[in-house]
């Protein structure tokens, strides 16, 4: 499998509760990781004179579950507050990311905070930036701490795909709103008489680009075709993701996952989408988007997922004063944006060289890579693009390629294809996984990158806190 993937990359086509539960558990898990950790080679720190050091004290997530399963009867703020196991009295601000907002709780950060027992004096707001929404939440927190506005920020993300809003047609909505303003019986009857059968057809949500009306899966299929990523390569990569995730889960490496007692149901303790299959079984699935000749299938795509994550960010000074041992520094980060049609999912390709240059690093300096896996075809197309001088020169305005991450450093504990992808919550998972892998694998620098709808992307450098 590895040889096939390696070959593919080289061939581009011409085209308080926290203290009791989270931290206690974290300290135990951290000690286990530390005992097994390989001491990293000493490298320069990325600290900058006159710039505050922002640290990750802890990051957790409730188990990521396939939509329509155990979380199906909950609401987004229920999931979000389940991840908010933090020392409530020291938090200055809360910011959450989400993509498909529940109308009743549009500022889900605020509703989750109140539901979790935070003071009503603690401000909270919600951001959205498609699949990098919790990345935006984190960097918003970083900015607030760096600016001296806060010392302690909780950043997170949530998505509940089991219950997405389904609307009446616009004609019906307009009629109903007008009907609500009608004053006489005659006016109401007149409006009701105008309703036609097609008014009752609902507007169903779709994971599609507003500007192009194209589903993301369709875009992934075209991207895979453009970079000559075969169905076989995609299935092999998806199998790799599930196999590594299963190994990490069984080996107790996914220490960011905290149990969640679902009201009226069982306590959920682990992700339920990790399902290593076989190449033969995966090969039987039909194309999901471009039929009959597409290569993107349900087996090599991330699945609709419910879940939430949260991360406790502090200035280093504040964390040490409170007696905490941080896990990692959050260093340089960038956001990028490109054509939302032909380059919708190429965010990592554009963001990676920019964040490396900003940090003064090269690909060889990075010990751990954590990239968002929306589709196997998407991730492999990005790796091919990153390893292409032709693409760098013709599309990125660069003289040469940045190079593809080596697979032995890449998403070693699984990724979104296997662990799940609750749109607004994935970014926090990527960052805390990078921090844990750095400690376990003996590295110093991690690079997190993700694509997002709208043709946008994000990349961040994570530096292991001195052990």
Coordinates of C-alpha atoms in Angstrom, one line a residue:
X1 CA 0.0 0.0 0.0
X2 CA 2.7 2.5 1.0
X3 CA 4.6 1.8 -2.2
X4 CA 1.5 2.5 -4.3
X5 CA 0.8 5.8 -2.4
X6 CA 4.5 6.9 -2.6
X7 CA 4.4 6.2 -6.4
X8 CA 1.2 8.2 -6.7
X9 CA 2.7 11.2 -5.1
X10 CA 5.6 11.3 -7.5
X11 CA 3.5 11.3 -10.7
X12 CA 1.6 14.5 -11.4
X13 CA -0.4 14.7 -14.6
X14 CA 0.3 17.5 -17.0
X15 CA -3.1 19.1 -15.8
X16 CA -13.5 22.8 37.6
X17 CA -15.1 19.8 36.2
X18 CA -12.1 19.9 33.9
X19 CA -9.8 19.7 36.9
X20 CA -11.7 16.7 38.3
X21 CA -12.2 14.9 35.0
X22 CA -10.3 16.3 32.1
X23 CA -7.0 17.3 33.8
X24 CA -6.9 14.4 36.1
X25 CA -7.4 12.1 33.2
X26 CA -5.0 14.1 31.1
X27 CA -2.2 14.0 33.7
X28 CA -2.5 10.2 33.8
X29 CA -2.5 9.8 30.0
X30 CA 0.3 12.4 29.7
X31 CA 2.5 10.4 32.0
X32 CA 1.9 7.3 30.0
X33 CA 2.8 9.1 26.8
X34 CA 5.8 10.6 28.4
X35 CA 7.1 7.3 29.6
X36 CA 6.9 6.0 26.0
X37 CA 8.1 9.2 24.3
X38 CA 11.3 9.4 22.4
X39 CA 13.3 12.5 23.4
X40 CA 13.2 15.0 20.5
X41 CA 16.3 16.4 19.0
X42 CA 16.9 20.0 20.2
X43 CA 15.7 22.6 17.7
X44 CA 15.3 26.3 18.0
X45 CA 12.1 27.6 19.6
X46 CA 9.8 29.7 17.6
X47 CA 9.3 32.2 20.4
X48 CA 9.4 35.8 19.2
X49 CA 10.7 38.8 21.2
X50 CA 7.8 41.0 22.4
X51 CA 5.1 38.5 21.4
X52 CA 3.2 36.5 24.0
X53 CA 3.6 32.8 24.0
X54 CA 0.1 31.2 23.6
X55 CA -0.2 27.6 24.9
X56 CA -2.6 24.8 24.7
X57 CA -3.2 23.6 28.3
X58 CA -5.6 20.8 27.3
X59 CA -7.8 19.7 24.4
X60 CA -10.7 17.3 24.6
X61 CA -13.6 16.0 22.5
X62 CA -16.5 13.9 23.0
X63 CA -16.5 10.8 20.8
X64 CA -17.2 11.5 17.1
X65 CA -20.2 9.4 16.0
X66 CA -21.8 8.7 12.7
X67 CA -24.9 10.9 12.3
X68 CA -28.2 9.2 13.0
X69 CA -26.7 7.2 15.9
X70 CA -26.5 7.8 19.6
X71 CA -26.5 11.7 19.5
X72 CA -29.5 11.8 17.1
X73 CA -32.0 13.1 19.7
X74 CA -29.8 15.9 21.0
X75 CA -29.2 19.5 20.0
X76 CA -25.8 21.1 19.0
X77 CA -25.5 22.9 22.3
X78 CA -25.9 19.6 24.1
X79 CA -22.8 18.3 22.4
X80 CA -20.9 21.5 22.8
X81 CA -21.5 21.8 26.5
X82 CA -20.5 18.1 27.0
X83 CA -17.0 19.1 25.8
X84 CA -16.8 22.2 28.1
X85 CA -15.1 20.5 31.1
X86 CA -13.1 23.5 32.0
X87 CA -12.4 25.5 35.2
X88 CA -15.3 27.9 34.8
X89 CA -14.2 30.6 37.2
X90 CA -11.0 31.4 35.3
X91 CA -12.3 31.6 31.7
X92 CA -12.4 35.0 30.2
X93 CA -14.0 34.2 26.9
X94 CA -15.5 31.3 24.9
X95 CA -15.6 31.0 21.2
X96 CA -17.0 28.1 19.2
X97 CA -17.1 27.2 15.5
X98 CA -20.0 25.6 13.7
X99 CA -21.1 25.2 10.1
X100 CA -24.8 24.3 9.8
X101 CA -26.4 26.4 12.6
X102 CA -29.4 25.4 14.5
X103 CA -31.8 28.4 14.2
X104 CA -32.8 28.2 17.9
X105 CA -29.2 28.3 19.1
X106 CA -27.4 30.3 16.4
X107 CA -24.9 31.5 19.0
X108 CA -24.2 28.0 20.1
X109 CA -21.1 29.0 22.1
X110 CA -23.3 31.1 24.4
X111 CA -26.0 28.5 24.9
X112 CA -23.4 25.8 25.5
X113 CA -21.7 27.9 28.1
X114 CA -24.9 28.7 30.0
X115 CA -25.9 25.1 29.8
X116 CA -22.6 24.0 31.2
X117 CA -22.9 26.2 34.2
X118 CA -20.7 29.1 33.2
X119 CA -21.4 32.5 34.7
X120 CA -23.7 34.6 32.6
X121 CA -20.9 37.2 32.8
X122 CA -18.6 35.1 30.6
X123 CA -18.9 36.4 27.0
X124 CA -19.2 33.9 24.2
X125 CA -19.6 34.0 20.4
X126 CA -19.7 31.7 17.5
X127 CA -17.8 31.7 14.2
X128 CA -18.2 29.9 11.0
X129 CA -15.6 29.2 8.3
X130 CA -16.8 25.9 6.9
X131 CA -14.6 22.9 7.8
X132 CA -12.0 25.2 9.4
X133 CA -14.5 26.8 11.8
X134 CA -12.8 25.6 15.0
X135 CA -9.5 26.5 13.5
X136 CA -10.9 30.1 13.3
X137 CA -12.2 29.7 16.9
X138 CA -8.7 28.8 18.1
X139 CA -6.9 31.6 16.2
X140 CA -9.5 34.1 17.4
X141 CA -8.6 33.0 20.9
X142 CA -4.9 33.3 20.2
X143 CA -5.5 36.9 18.9
X144 CA -7.4 37.9 22.0
X145 CA -4.7 36.6 24.3
X146 CA -1.9 38.0 22.2
X147 CA -3.6 41.4 22.3
X148 CA -3.8 41.3 26.1
X149 CA -7.6 41.3 26.1
X150 CA -7.8 37.9 27.8
X151 CA -5.6 35.4 29.6
X152 CA -7.8 32.3 29.3
X153 CA -9.9 31.4 26.3
X154 CA -11.9 28.3 25.5
X155 CA -12.0 27.6 21.8
X156 CA -14.0 24.7 20.3
X157 CA -16.4 23.5 17.7
X158 CA -19.5 21.5 17.2
X159 CA -21.6 19.9 14.5
X160 CA -24.8 17.8 14.7
X161 CA -25.6 16.4 11.3
X162 CA -28.3 14.2 12.7
X163 CA -30.7 17.1 12.8
X164 CA -30.0 19.8 10.2
X165 CA -32.5 22.5 9.5
X166 CA -35.0 21.7 6.7
X167 CA -36.9 24.8 5.5
X168 CA -40.2 25.4 3.7
X169 CA -39.8 26.7 0.2
X170 CA -39.2 30.4 -0.1
X171 CA -42.7 30.9 -1.6
X172 CA -44.2 29.2 1.4
X173 CA -42.0 31.2 3.9
X174 CA -43.0 34.4 2.3
X175 CA -46.7 33.5 2.4
X176 CA -46.5 32.5 6.0
X177 CA -44.7 35.6 7.1
X178 CA -47.3 37.8 5.2
X179 CA -50.1 35.7 6.7
X180 CA -48.8 36.5 10.2
X181 CA -49.2 40.2 9.5
X182 CA -52.7 39.9 8.0
X183 CA -55.2 41.7 10.1
X184 CA -58.6 40.6 8.7
X185 CA -60.1 37.2 8.0
X186 CA -60.5 38.3 4.4
X187 CA -56.8 39.1 4.0
X188 CA -55.9 35.7 5.5
X189 CA -58.2 33.8 3.3
X190 CA -56.9 35.6 0.2
X191 CA -53.3 34.7 1.1
X192 CA -54.3 31.1 1.8
X193 CA -56.0 30.8 -1.5
X194 CA -52.7 31.5 -3.3
X195 CA -50.9 28.5 -1.8
X196 CA -50.1 25.9 -4.5
X197 CA -48.9 22.3 -4.0
X198 CA -45.3 23.1 -5.0
X199 CA -45.2 25.5 -2.0
X200 CA -45.0 22.5 0.2
X201 CA -41.8 21.1 -1.3
X202 CA -39.1 21.5 1.4
X203 CA -35.6 22.9 0.8
X204 CA -33.3 20.1 1.8
X205 CA -29.8 21.0 3.0
X206 CA -26.8 19.9 0.8
X207 CA -23.1 20.0 1.3
X208 CA -22.7 22.2 -1.7
X209 CA -21.0 25.4 -2.8
X210 CA -23.4 28.3 -3.0
X211 CA -21.3 30.1 -5.7
X212 CA -21.1 27.0 -7.9
X213 CA -24.1 24.8 -6.8
X214 CA -21.7 21.9 -6.9
X215 CA -21.5 19.4 -4.1
X216 CA -18.2 19.0 -2.4
X217 CA -18.0 15.3 -3.3
X218 CA -18.4 16.3 -7.0
X219 CA -15.5 18.7 -6.6
X220 CA -13.4 16.0 -5.0
X221 CA -14.1 13.7 -7.9
X222 CA -13.0 16.3 -10.4
X223 CA -10.0 17.2 -8.3
X224 CA -9.0 13.5 -8.2
X225 CA -9.4 13.2 -12.0
X226 CA -7.3 16.4 -12.6
X227 CA -4.4 14.9 -10.6
X228 CA -4.9 11.4 -11.9
X229 CA -5.6 9.9 -8.5
X230 CA -7.0 6.5 -9.2
X231 CA -9.9 4.7 -7.4
X232 CA -7.3 2.2 -6.2
X233 CA -5.1 4.8 -4.6
X234 CA -8.1 6.4 -2.9
X235 CA -9.3 3.1 -1.5
X236 CA -5.8 2.3 -0.3
X237 CA -5.5 5.6 1.4
X238 CA -8.9 5.2 3.1
X239 CA -7.9 1.8 4.3
X240 CA -4.7 3.2 5.7
X241 CA -6.6 5.9 7.6
X242 CA -9.1 3.4 9.2
X243 CA -6.3 0.9 10.0
X244 CA -4.1 3.5 11.7
X245 CA -7.2 4.9 13.6
X246 CA -8.1 1.4 14.8
X247 CA -4.5 0.8 16.0
X248 CA -4.5 4.2 17.8
X249 CA -7.9 3.6 19.4
X250 CA -6.9 0.1 20.6
X251 CA -3.6 1.3 21.8
X252 CA -5.1 4.0 24.0
X253 CA -3.5 6.8 22.0
X254 CA -6.7 8.9 21.4
X255 CA -6.5 10.4 24.9
X256 CA -8.3 13.6 23.8
X257 CA -11.6 11.6 23.8
X258 CA -13.7 12.0 27.0
X259 CA -16.8 9.9 27.8
X260 CA -20.2 11.4 27.3
X261 CA -23.3 10.1 29.2
X262 CA -26.0 10.7 26.7
X263 CA -29.3 11.5 28.5
X264 CA -31.5 8.4 28.5
X265 CA -28.9 6.3 26.7
X266 CA -25.6 4.7 27.3
X267 CA -22.3 6.4 28.0
X268 CA -20.3 6.8 24.8
X269 CA -16.6 6.2 25.2
X270 CA -15.2 6.0 21.7
X271 CA -15.6 7.0 18.0
X272 CA -17.9 4.7 16.1
X273 CA -16.9 5.3 12.5
X274 CA -13.5 3.5 12.6
X275 CA -14.1 0.4 10.4
X276 CA -11.2 -1.1 8.7
X277 CA -12.5 -3.0 5.7
X278 CA -10.7 -4.7 2.8
X279 CA -9.8 -3.6 -0.7
X280 CA -12.2 -6.2 -2.1
X281 CA -15.2 -4.9 -0.1
X282 CA -14.3 -1.2 -0.8
X283 CA -14.0 -2.0 -4.5
X284 CA -17.6 -3.2 -4.6
X285 CA -19.1 0.3 -3.8
X286 CA -20.4 2.4 -6.6
X287 CA -19.4 6.0 -7.3
X288 CA -21.3 8.4 -5.0
X289 CA -21.2 11.6 -7.0
X290 CA -20.1 11.3 -10.6
X291 CA -21.9 8.3 -12.0
X292 CA -20.9 5.8 -13.4
X293 CA -17.3 6.8 -13.9
X294 CA -16.4 8.7 -10.7
X295 CA -13.9 7.4 -8.2
X296 CA -15.2 9.0 -5.0
X297 CA -17.3 6.5 -3.0
X298 CA -18.7 6.3 0.5
X299 CA -15.7 4.2 1.5
X300 CA -13.1 6.7 0.6
X301 CA -15.0 9.8 1.9
X302 CA -15.4 11.2 5.3
X303 CA -18.9 10.4 6.7
X304 CA -21.6 12.7 8.1
X305 CA -20.6 13.1 11.8
X306 CA -21.9 14.4 15.1
X307 CA -19.4 15.7 17.6
X308 CA -17.8 18.5 19.6
X309 CA -14.4 19.6 20.8
X310 CA -12.9 22.2 23.1
X311 CA -9.5 23.5 23.8
X312 CA -8.2 25.5 26.8
X313 CA -5.8 28.3 25.6
X314 CA -3.8 30.5 27.9
X315 CA -0.9 32.8 27.9
X316 CA 2.1 30.8 29.0
X317 CA 2.6 33.1 32.0
X318 CA -1.0 32.5 33.2
X319 CA -0.8 28.8 32.7
X320 CA 2.4 28.5 34.8
X321 CA 1.0 30.8 37.5
X322 CA -2.0 28.4 37.8
X323 CA 0.2 25.4 38.1
X324 CA -0.5 23.8 34.7
X325 CA 2.0 22.1 32.4
X326 CA 1.1 23.1 28.9
X327 CA 1.1 20.6 26.1
X328 CA 2.2 22.8 23.2
X329 CA 2.7 26.3 21.9
X330 CA 0.5 27.6 19.1
X331 CA 2.8 29.4 16.7
X332 CA 2.4 30.9 13.3
X333 CA -0.8 30.4 11.3
X334 CA -2.2 31.5 7.9
X335 CA -5.5 31.4 6.1
X336 CA -5.7 31.2 2.3
X337 CA -8.4 31.4 -0.3
X338 CA -8.5 30.4 -3.9
X339 CA -11.0 29.5 -6.7
X340 CA -14.0 27.8 -5.2
X341 CA -14.7 25.7 -8.3
X342 CA -11.5 24.1 -9.6
X343 CA -9.4 24.6 -6.5
X344 CA -12.0 24.2 -3.8
X345 CA -10.2 21.6 -1.7
X346 CA -6.5 22.6 -2.3
X347 CA -6.3 24.7 0.9
X348 CA -3.4 22.7 2.4
X349 CA -1.3 23.0 -0.8
X350 CA -1.5 26.8 -0.6
X351 CA -1.3 27.3 3.1
X352 CA 1.6 24.9 3.9
X353 CA 4.4 26.8 2.2
X354 CA 3.1 30.1 3.5
X355 CA 3.1 29.0 7.1
X356 CA 6.5 27.4 6.8
X357 CA 8.0 30.6 5.4
X358 CA 6.3 32.7 8.1
X359 CA 7.8 30.4 10.8
X360 CA 11.2 30.2 9.1
X361 CA 11.0 26.4 8.7
X362 CA 11.2 23.9 5.9
X363 CA 9.3 20.6 5.4
X364 CA 12.3 18.8 6.8
X365 CA 11.9 20.6 10.1
X366 CA 8.3 19.2 10.6
X367 CA 8.1 16.1 12.7
X368 CA 4.4 15.5 12.7
X369 CA 1.8 16.3 10.0
X370 CA -2.0 16.4 10.7
X371 CA -4.0 17.2 7.6
X372 CA -7.8 17.1 7.3
X373 CA -9.0 14.2 5.2
X374 CA -12.3 15.3 3.6
X375 CA -11.9 12.7 0.8
X376 CA -9.1 10.4 0.0
X377 CA -9.0 11.9 -3.5
X378 CA -8.7 15.4 -2.0
X379 CA -5.8 14.5 0.3
X380 CA -3.9 12.7 -2.4
X381 CA -4.5 15.5 -4.9
X382 CA -3.0 17.9 -2.3
X383 CA 0.0 15.8 -1.8
X384 CA 0.6 15.5 -5.5
X385 CA 0.2 19.3 -6.0
X386 CA 2.6 20.0 -3.2
X387 CA 5.2 17.7 -4.8
X388 CA 4.9 19.4 -8.3
X389 CA 7.2 22.1 -9.6
X390 CA 4.8 22.5 -12.5
X391 CA 1.8 23.3 -10.2
X392 CA 3.9 25.6 -8.0
X393 CA 5.1 27.6 -11.0
X394 CA 1.8 27.7 -12.9
X395 CA -0.7 28.2 -10.1
X396 CA 1.0 29.3 -7.0
X397 CA 3.5 31.8 -8.3
X398 CA 6.4 29.9 -6.8
X399 CA 9.7 29.0 -8.3
X400 CA 9.6 25.4 -7.0
X401 CA 7.5 23.0 -5.1
X402 CA 7.3 22.8 -1.3
X403 CA 7.4 19.0 -1.4
X404 CA 4.9 16.4 -0.1
X405 CA 5.0 15.3 3.6
X406 CA 6.5 11.9 4.1
X407 CA 3.8 9.3 4.8
X408 CA 5.7 8.0 7.8
X409 CA 5.0 11.4 9.5
X410 CA 1.5 11.9 8.1
X411 CA -1.8 11.3 10.0
X412 CA -0.3 8.4 11.9
X413 CA -3.3 8.0 14.2
X414 CA -6.0 8.1 11.5
X415 CA -7.8 11.1 10.2
X416 CA -11.2 12.5 9.3
X417 CA -11.9 9.6 6.9
X418 CA -11.9 7.2 9.9
X419 CA -12.3 9.2 13.1
X420 CA -15.1 11.3 11.6
X421 CA -15.6 14.9 10.5
X422 CA -18.0 17.0 12.5
X423 CA -17.4 20.1 10.3
X424 CA -17.1 22.7 13.0
X425 CA -15.1 20.5 15.5
X426 CA -12.3 19.0 13.4
X427 CA -9.7 21.7 13.7
X428 CA -9.3 21.3 17.5
X429 CA -8.9 17.6 17.0
X430 CA -6.1 18.1 14.5
X431 CA -4.2 20.5 16.8
X432 CA -4.4 18.4 20.0
X433 CA -3.6 15.2 18.1
X434 CA -0.5 17.0 16.7
X435 CA 0.5 17.9 20.3
X436 CA 0.1 14.4 21.6
X437 CA 1.9 12.9 18.6
X438 CA 4.9 15.2 19.1
X439 CA 5.2 14.0 22.7
X440 CA 4.7 10.4 21.8
X441 CA 6.9 10.3 18.7
X442 CA 9.7 12.6 20.0
X443 CA 9.3 15.6 17.7
X444 CA 9.2 19.4 18.2
X445 CA 7.2 20.9 15.4
X446 CA 3.9 19.8 14.0
X447 CA 2.1 21.2 11.0
X448 CA -1.7 21.2 10.9
X449 CA -3.5 22.0 7.6
X450 CA -7.1 21.8 6.4
X451 CA -9.3 22.7 3.4
X452 CA -12.7 24.2 3.6
X453 CA -15.7 25.0 1.5
X454 CA -15.5 28.3 -0.3
X455 CA -12.0 27.4 -1.6
X456 CA -10.4 28.4 1.7
X457 CA -7.7 26.7 3.9
X458 CA -5.7 27.0 7.1
X459 CA -2.3 25.9 8.3
X460 CA -0.7 26.3 11.8
X461 CA 2.6 25.4 13.4
X462 CA 2.4 23.6 16.7
X463 CA 5.5 23.5 18.9
X464 CA 5.9 20.9 21.7
X465 CA 6.1 22.5 25.1
X466 CA 9.5 21.7 26.8
X467 CA 9.3 18.4 28.6

